mmCIF file of C-alpha atoms in Angstrom:
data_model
loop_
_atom_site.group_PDB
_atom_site.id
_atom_site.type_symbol
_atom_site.label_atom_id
_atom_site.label_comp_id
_atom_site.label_asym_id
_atom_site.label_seq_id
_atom_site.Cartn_x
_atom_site.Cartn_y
_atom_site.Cartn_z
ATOM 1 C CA UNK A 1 188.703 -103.408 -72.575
ATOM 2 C CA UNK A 2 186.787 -100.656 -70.752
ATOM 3 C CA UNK A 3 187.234 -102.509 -67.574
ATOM 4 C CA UNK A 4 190.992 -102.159 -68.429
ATOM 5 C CA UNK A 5 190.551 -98.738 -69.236
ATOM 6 C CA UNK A 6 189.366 -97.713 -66.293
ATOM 7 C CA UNK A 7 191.651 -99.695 -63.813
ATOM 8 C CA UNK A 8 194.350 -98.075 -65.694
ATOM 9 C CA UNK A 9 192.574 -94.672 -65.109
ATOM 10 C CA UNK A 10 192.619 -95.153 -61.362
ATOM 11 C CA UNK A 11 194.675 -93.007 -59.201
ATOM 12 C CA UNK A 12 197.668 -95.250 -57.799
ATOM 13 C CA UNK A 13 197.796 -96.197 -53.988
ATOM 14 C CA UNK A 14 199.887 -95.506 -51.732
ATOM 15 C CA UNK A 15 200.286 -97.410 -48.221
ATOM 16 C CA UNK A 16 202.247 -96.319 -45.085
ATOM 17 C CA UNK A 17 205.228 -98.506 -46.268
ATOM 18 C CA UNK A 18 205.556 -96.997 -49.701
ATOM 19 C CA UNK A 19 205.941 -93.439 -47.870
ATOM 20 C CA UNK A 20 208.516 -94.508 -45.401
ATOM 21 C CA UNK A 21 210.464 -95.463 -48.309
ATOM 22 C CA UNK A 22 210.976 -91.883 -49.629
ATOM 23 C CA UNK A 23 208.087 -89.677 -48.241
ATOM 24 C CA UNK A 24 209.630 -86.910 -50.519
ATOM 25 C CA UNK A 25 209.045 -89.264 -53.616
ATOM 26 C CA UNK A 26 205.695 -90.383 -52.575
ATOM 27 C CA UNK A 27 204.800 -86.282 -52.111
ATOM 28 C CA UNK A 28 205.204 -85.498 -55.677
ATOM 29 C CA UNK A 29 203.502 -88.496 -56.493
ATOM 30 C CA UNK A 30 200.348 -88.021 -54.260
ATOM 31 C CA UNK A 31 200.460 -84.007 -55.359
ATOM 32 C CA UNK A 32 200.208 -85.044 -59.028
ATOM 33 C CA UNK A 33 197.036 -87.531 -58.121
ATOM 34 C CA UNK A 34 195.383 -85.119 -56.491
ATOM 35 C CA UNK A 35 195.626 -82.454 -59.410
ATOM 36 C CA UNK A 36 193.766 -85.309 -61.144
ATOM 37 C CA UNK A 37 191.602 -86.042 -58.166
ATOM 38 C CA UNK A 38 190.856 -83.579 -56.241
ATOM 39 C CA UNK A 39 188.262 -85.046 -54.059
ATOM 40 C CA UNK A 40 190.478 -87.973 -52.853
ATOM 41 C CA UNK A 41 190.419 -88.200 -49.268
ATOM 42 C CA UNK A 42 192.883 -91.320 -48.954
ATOM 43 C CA UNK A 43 195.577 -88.994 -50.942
ATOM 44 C CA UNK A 44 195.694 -86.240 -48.547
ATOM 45 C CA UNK A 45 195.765 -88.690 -45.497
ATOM 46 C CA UNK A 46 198.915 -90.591 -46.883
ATOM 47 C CA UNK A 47 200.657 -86.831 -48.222
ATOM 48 C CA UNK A 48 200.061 -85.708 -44.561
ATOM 49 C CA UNK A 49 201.923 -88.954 -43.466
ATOM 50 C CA UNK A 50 204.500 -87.697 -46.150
ATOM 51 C CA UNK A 51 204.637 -83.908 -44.723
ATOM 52 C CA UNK A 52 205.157 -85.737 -40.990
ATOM 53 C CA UNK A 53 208.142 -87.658 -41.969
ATOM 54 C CA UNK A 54 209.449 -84.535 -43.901
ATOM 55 C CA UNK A 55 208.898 -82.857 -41.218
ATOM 56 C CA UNK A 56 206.371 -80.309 -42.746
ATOM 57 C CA UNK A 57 204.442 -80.229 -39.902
ATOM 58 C CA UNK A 58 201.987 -77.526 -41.116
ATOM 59 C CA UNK A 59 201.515 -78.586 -44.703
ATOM 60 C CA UNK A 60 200.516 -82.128 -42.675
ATOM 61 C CA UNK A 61 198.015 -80.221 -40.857
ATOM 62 C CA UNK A 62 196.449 -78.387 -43.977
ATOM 63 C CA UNK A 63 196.157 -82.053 -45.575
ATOM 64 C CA UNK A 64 195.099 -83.836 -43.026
ATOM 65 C CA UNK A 65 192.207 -81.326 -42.227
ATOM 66 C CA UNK A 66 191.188 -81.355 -46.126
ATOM 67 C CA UNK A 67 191.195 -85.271 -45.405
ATOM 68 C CA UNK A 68 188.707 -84.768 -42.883
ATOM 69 C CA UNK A 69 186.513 -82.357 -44.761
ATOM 70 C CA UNK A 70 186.058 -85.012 -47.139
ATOM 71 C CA UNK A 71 185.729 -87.860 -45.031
ATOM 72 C CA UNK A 72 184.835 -86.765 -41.277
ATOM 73 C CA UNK A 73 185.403 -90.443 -39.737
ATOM 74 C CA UNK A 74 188.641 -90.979 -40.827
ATOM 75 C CA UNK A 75 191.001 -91.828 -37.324
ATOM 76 C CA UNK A 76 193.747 -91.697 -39.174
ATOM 77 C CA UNK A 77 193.535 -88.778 -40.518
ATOM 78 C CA UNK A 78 192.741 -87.341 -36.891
ATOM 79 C CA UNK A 79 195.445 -88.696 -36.015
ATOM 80 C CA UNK A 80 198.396 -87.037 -38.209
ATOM 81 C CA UNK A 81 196.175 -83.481 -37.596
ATOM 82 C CA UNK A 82 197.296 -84.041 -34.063
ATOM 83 C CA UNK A 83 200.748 -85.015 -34.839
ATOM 84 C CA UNK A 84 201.138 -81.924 -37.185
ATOM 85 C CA UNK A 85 199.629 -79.716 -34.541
ATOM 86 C CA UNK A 86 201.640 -81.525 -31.384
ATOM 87 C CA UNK A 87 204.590 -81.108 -33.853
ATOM 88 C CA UNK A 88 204.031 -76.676 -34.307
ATOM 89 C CA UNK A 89 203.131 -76.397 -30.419
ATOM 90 C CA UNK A 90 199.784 -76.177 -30.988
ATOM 91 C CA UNK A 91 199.073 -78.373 -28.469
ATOM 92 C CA UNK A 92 194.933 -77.910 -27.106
ATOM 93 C CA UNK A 93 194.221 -78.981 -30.897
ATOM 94 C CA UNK A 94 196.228 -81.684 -30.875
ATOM 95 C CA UNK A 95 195.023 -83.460 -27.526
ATOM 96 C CA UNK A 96 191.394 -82.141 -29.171
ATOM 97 C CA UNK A 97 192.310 -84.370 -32.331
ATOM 98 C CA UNK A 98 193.486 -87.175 -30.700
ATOM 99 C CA UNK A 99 190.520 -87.437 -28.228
ATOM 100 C CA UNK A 100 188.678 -87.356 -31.173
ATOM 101 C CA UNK A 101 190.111 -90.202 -33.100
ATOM 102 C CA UNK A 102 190.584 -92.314 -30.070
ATOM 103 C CA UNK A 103 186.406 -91.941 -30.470
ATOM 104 C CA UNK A 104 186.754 -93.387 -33.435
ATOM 105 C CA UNK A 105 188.773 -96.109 -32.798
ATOM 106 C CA UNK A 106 189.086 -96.751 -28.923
ATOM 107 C CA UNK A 107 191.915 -100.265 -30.268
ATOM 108 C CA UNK A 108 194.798 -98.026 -31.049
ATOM 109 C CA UNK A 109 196.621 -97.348 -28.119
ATOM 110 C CA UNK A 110 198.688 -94.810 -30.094
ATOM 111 C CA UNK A 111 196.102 -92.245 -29.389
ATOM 112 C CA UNK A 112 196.676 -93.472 -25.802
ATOM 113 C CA UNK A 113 199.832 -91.779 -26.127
ATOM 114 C CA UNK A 114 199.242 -89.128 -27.653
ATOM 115 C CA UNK A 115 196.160 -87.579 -25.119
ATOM 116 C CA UNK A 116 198.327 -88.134 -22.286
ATOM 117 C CA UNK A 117 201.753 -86.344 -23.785
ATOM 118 C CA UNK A 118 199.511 -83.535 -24.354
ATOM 119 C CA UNK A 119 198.199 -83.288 -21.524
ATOM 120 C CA UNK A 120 201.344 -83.345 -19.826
ATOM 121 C CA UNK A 121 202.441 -80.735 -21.442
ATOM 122 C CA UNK A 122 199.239 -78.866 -20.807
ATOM 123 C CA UNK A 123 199.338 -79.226 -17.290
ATOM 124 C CA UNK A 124 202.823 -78.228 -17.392
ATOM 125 C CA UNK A 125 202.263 -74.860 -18.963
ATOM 126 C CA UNK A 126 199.144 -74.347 -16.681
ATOM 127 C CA UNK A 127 201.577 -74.554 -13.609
ATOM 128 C CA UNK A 128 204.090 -72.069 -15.232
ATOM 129 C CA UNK A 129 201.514 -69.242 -15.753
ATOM 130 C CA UNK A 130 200.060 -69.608 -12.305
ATOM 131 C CA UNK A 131 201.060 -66.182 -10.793
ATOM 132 C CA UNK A 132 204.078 -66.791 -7.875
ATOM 133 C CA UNK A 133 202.889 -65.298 -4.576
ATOM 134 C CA UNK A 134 204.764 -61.464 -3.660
ATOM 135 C CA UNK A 135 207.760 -61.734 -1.609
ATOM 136 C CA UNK A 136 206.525 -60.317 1.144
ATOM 137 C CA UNK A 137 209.633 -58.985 3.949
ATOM 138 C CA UNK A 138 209.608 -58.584 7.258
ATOM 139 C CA UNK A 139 211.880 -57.062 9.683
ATOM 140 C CA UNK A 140 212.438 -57.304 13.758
ATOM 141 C CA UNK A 141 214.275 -55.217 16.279
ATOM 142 C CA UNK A 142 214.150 -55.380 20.404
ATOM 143 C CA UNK A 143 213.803 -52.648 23.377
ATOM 144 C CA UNK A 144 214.531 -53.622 26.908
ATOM 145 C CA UNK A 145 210.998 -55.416 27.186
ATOM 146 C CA UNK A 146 209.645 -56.563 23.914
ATOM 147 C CA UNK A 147 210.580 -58.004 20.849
ATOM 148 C CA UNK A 148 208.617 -56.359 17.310
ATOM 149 C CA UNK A 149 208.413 -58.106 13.850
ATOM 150 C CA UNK A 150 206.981 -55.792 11.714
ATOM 151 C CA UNK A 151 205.981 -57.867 8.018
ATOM 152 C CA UNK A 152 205.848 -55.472 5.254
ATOM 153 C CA UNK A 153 202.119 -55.467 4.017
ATOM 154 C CA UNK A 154 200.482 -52.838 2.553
ATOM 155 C CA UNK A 155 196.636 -52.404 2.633
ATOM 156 C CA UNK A 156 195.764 -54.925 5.115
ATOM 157 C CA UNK A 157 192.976 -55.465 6.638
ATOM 158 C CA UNK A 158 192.488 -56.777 10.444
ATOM 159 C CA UNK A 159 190.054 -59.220 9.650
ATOM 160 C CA UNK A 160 192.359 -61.187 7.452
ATOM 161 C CA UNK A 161 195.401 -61.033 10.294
ATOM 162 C CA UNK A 162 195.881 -63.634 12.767
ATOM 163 C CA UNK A 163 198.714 -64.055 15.012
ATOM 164 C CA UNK A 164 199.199 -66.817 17.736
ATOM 165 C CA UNK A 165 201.512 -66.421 20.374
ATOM 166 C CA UNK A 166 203.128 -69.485 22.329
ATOM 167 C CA UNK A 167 206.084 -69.654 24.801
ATOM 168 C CA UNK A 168 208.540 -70.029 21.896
ATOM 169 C CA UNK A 169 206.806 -69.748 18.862
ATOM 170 C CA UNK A 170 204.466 -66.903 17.083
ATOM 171 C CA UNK A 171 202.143 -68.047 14.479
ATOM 172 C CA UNK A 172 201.257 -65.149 12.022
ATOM 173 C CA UNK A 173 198.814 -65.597 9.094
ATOM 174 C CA UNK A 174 197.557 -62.849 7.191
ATOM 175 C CA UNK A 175 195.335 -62.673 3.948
ATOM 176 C CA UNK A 176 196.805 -60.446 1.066
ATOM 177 C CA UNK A 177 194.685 -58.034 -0.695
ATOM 178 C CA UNK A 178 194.997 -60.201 -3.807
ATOM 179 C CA UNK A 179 193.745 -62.775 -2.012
ATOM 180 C CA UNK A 180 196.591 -65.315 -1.379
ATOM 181 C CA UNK A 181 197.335 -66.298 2.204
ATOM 182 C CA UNK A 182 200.851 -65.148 4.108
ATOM 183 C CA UNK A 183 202.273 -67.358 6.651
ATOM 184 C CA UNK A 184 205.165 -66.353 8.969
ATOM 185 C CA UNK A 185 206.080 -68.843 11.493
ATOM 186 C CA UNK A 186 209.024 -68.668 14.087
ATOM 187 C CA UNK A 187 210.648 -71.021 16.498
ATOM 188 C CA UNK A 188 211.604 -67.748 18.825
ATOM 189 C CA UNK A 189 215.119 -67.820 20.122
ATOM 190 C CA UNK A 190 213.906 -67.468 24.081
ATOM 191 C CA UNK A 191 210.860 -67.311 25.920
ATOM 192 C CA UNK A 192 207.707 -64.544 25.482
ATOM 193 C CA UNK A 193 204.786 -63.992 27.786
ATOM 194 C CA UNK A 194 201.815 -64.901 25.291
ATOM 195 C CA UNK A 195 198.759 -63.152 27.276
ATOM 196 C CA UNK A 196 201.019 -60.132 27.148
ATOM 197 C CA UNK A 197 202.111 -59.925 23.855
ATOM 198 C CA UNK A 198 199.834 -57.884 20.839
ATOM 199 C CA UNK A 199 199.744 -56.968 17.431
ATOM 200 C CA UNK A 200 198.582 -53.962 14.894
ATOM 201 C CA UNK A 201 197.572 -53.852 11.714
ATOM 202 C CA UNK A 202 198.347 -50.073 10.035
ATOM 203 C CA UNK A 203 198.292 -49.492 6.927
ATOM 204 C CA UNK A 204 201.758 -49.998 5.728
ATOM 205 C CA UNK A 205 202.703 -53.189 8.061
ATOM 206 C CA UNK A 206 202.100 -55.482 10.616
ATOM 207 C CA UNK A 207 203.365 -54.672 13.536
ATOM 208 C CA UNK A 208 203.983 -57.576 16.305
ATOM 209 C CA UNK A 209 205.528 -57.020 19.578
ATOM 210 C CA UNK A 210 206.027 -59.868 21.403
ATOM 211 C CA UNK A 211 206.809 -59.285 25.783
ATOM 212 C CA UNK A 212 209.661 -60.636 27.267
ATOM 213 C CA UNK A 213 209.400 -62.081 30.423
ATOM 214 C CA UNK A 214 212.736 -60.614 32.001
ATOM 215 C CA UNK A 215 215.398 -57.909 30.579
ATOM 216 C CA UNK A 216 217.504 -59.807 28.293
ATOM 217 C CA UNK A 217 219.148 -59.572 24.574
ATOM 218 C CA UNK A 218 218.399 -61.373 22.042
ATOM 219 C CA UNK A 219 221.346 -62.299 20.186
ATOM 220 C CA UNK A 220 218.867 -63.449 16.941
ATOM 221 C CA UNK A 221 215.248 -63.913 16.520
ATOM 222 C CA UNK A 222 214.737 -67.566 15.769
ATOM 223 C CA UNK A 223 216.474 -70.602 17.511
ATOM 224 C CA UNK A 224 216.500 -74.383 18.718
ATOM 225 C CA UNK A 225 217.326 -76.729 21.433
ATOM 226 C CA UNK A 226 218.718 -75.470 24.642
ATOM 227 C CA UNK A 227 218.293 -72.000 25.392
ATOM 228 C CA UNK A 228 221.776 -70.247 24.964
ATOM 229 C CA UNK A 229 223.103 -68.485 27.762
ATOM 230 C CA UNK A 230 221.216 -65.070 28.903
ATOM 231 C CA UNK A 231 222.829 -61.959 28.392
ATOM 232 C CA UNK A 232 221.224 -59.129 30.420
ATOM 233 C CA UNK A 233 219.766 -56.035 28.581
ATOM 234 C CA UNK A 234 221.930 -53.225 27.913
ATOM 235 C CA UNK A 235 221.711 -50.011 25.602
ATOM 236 C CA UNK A 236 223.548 -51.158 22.571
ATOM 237 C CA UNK A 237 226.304 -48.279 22.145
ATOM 238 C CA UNK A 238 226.841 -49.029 18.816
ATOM 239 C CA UNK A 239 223.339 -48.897 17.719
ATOM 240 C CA UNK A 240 223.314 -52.065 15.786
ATOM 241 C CA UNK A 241 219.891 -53.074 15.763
ATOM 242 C CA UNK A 242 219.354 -56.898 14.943
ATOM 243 C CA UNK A 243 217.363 -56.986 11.098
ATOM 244 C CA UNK A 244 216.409 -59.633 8.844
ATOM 245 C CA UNK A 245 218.349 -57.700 6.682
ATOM 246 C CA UNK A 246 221.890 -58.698 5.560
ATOM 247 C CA UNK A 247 223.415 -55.200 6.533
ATOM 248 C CA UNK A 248 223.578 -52.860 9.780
ATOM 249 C CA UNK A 249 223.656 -49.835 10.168
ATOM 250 C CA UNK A 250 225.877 -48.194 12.827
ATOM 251 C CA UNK A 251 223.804 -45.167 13.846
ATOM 252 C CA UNK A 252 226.688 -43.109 15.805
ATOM 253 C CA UNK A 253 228.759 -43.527 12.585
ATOM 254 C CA UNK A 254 225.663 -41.883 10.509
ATOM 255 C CA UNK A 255 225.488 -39.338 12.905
ATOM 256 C CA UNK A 256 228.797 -38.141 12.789
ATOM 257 C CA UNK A 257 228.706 -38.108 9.026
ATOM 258 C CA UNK A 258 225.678 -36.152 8.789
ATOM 259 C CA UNK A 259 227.611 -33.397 11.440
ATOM 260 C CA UNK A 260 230.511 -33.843 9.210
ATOM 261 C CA UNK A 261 228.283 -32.907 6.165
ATOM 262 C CA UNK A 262 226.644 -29.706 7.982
ATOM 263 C CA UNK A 263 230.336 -28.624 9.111
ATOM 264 C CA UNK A 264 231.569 -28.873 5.241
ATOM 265 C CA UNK A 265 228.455 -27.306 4.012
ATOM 266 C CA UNK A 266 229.155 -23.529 2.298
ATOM 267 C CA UNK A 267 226.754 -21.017 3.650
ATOM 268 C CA UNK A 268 226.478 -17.663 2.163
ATOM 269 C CA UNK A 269 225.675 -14.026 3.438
ATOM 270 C CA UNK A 270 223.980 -13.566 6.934
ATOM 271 C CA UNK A 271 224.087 -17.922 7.202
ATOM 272 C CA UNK A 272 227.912 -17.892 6.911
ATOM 273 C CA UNK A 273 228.261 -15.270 9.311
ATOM 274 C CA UNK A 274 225.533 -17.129 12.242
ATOM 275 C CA UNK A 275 227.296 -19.971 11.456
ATOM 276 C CA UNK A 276 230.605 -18.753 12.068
ATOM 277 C CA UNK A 277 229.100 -17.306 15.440
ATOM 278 C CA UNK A 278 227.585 -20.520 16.385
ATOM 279 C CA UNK A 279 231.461 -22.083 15.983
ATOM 280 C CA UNK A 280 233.015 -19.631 17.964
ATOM 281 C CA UNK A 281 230.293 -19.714 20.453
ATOM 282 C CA UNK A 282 230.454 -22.933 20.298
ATOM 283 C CA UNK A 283 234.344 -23.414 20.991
ATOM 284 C CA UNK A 284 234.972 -20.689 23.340
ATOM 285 C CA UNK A 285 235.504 -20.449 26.911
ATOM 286 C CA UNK A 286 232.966 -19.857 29.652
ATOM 287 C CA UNK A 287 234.467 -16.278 29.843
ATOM 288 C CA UNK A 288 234.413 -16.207 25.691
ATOM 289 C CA UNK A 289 230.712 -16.951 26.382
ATOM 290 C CA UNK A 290 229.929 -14.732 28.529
ATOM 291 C CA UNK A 291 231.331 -12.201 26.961
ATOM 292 C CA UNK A 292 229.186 -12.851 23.487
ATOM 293 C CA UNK A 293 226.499 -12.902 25.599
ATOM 294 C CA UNK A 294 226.736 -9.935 27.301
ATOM 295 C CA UNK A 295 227.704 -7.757 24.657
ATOM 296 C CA UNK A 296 224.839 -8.765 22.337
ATOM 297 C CA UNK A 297 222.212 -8.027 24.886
ATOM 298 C CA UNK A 298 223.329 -4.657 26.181
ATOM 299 C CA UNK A 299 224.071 -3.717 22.519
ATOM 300 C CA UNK A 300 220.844 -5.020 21.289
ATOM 301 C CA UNK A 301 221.994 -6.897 18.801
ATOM 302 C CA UNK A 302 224.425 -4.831 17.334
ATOM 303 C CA UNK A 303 227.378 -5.756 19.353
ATOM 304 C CA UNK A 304 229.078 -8.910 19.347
ATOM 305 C CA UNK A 305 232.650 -8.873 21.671
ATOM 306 C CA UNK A 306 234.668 -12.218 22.766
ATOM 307 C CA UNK A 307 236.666 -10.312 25.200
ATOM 308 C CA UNK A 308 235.753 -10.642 28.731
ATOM 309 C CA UNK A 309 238.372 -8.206 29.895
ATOM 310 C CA UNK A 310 236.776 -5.400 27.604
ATOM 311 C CA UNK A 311 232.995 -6.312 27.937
ATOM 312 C CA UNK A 312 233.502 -7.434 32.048
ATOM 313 C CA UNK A 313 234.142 -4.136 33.063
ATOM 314 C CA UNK A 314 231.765 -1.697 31.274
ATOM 315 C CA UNK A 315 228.165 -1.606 29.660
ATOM 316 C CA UNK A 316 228.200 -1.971 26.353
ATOM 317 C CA UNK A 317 226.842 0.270 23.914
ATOM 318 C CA UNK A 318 224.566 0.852 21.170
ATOM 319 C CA UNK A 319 226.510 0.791 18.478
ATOM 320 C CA UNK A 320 224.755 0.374 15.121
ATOM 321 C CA UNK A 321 226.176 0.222 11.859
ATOM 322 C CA UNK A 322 226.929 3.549 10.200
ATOM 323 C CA UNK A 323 223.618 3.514 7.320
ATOM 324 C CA UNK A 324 221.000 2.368 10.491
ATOM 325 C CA UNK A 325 219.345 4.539 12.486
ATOM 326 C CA UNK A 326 218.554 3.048 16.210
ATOM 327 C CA UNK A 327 215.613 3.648 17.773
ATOM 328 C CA UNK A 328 214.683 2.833 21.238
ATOM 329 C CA UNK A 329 210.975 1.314 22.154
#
């Protein structure tokens, strides 16, 4: 009768199967053995199962760890702490759980799995944080006997540049102050003179100029297979100067709009009035010139005539304004 007594007593088991069946049944079930046994390792192993498939992830991983507490060898148990953990992102403890319980049982190739979706993962993230190199630019423009790339590095030093120069290529390597390596290679559009060609490290840039053997334009910078037909070097009227840019700038057009910008500009007081000089000077005849001339240097200043007829014939005189008294030195 005791012995009956005590079987009855016993807190009820639960297998894998009778969770799958309705782990939010089996839950309350294995919640209301534990508040009778509190110490029952098995329980909180099969009501983590139950938090997995109810997708509780962290309640799994609170049970599963007091699982463990009581009973440190327990794979199984390892192995829904991982699942929880894998499950909330937390995914160093998980691949730390399962490479523990594959310890403990080496058979199960579910822990197999596990370690290496992980560590996919893992690897994955590892990549993404990795710090992408600086887009480093560089530019290039041509005279009449050289070609220049300039790459836009700060800081560098000339110990960390290299540049090699062949008959159509230019090799340019340079180490970045944060320690990563830039490499800038071309396939040049025409020929270069190697033993004549140099570079300089300052500290804004890198400045390459690369000789050319005769007087020609390059139409680009890079380019393969035949050489195109030469064009010889001529001053580019426009002032389009080739850029790995995607603009140009037309230099005669920025000129005349800065001009334009000066002409429009309002002056005030004595400014105005030079400036209105300078115009009329500036638009005047030759005898309009000489005139201006004239009269402003035998007046000393204070006489300023655009008549040639008046001024041609006489010298002009002193004549300052009425509140100035002029003194001769």
């Amino acid at each position: 009768m005791e012995e009956a007594a005590g079987a009855a007593a016993a807190p009820p088991r639960f297998s894998d199967a009778d969770v799958d069946r309705d782990p939010g049944a089996a839950a309350q079930e294995l919640t209301t053995a534990l508040e009778k046994n509190p110490d029952d390792a098995e329980c909180y192993c099969q009501r983590a199962y139950a938090h997995i498939l109810l997708q509780k992830y962290a309640d799994a991983v609170a049970d599963a760890k007091k699982s463990l507490e009581l009973n440190p060898n327990n794979a199984v148990a390892l192995l829904r702490k991982g699942l929880g953990e894998y499950h909330i992102k937390n995914y160093a403890s998980a691949l730390e759980s399962f490479r523990e319980g594959q310890r403990l049982d080496n058979v199960d190739d579910t822990f197999t799995i596990w370690i290496k979706r992980c560590e996919e993962i893992l690897n994955a993230s590892q990549t993404d944080l990795q710090p992408l190199p600086p887009k480093i630019k560089y530019d290039w423009y041509q005279t009449e006997s050289q070609v220049i790339v300039t790459i836009m590095i700060k800081n560098a030093q000339k110990d960390d540049v290299s540049v090699q120069f062949l008959e159509r290529k230019m090799n340019a390597s340079v180490r970045l102050p944060s320690g990563e390596d830039f490499n800038l290679k071309l396939d040049l559009l025409h020929s270069i003179v190697p033993e004549q060609s140099t570079f300089k490290v300052l500290s804004t840039k890198v400045e390459i100029k690369m000789k050319k053997p005769e007087a020609v334009r390059w139409e680009k910078l890079e380019g393969q297979g035949d050489s195109p037909k030469l064009k010889q070097f001529t001053p580019d009227t426009q002032h389009l100067y080739p850029s790995s840019s995607h603009y140009t700038r037309n230099w005669d057009k920025l000129v005349v709009e800065i001009k334009e910008e000066e002409k429009n500009e309002k002056l005030e007081g004595d400014a105005a009035l030079n400036k209105l000089f300078q115009q009329i000077y500036s638009d005047g005849t030759d005898e309009v010139k000489r005139a201006m001339n004239k009269s402003f240097m035998e007046s000393g200043g204070t006489v300023l005539s655009t008549n040639w007829s008046d001024v041609g014939k006489r010298k002009v005189e002193v004549n300052p304004p009425d509140d100035v008294e002029w003194k001769k030195f």
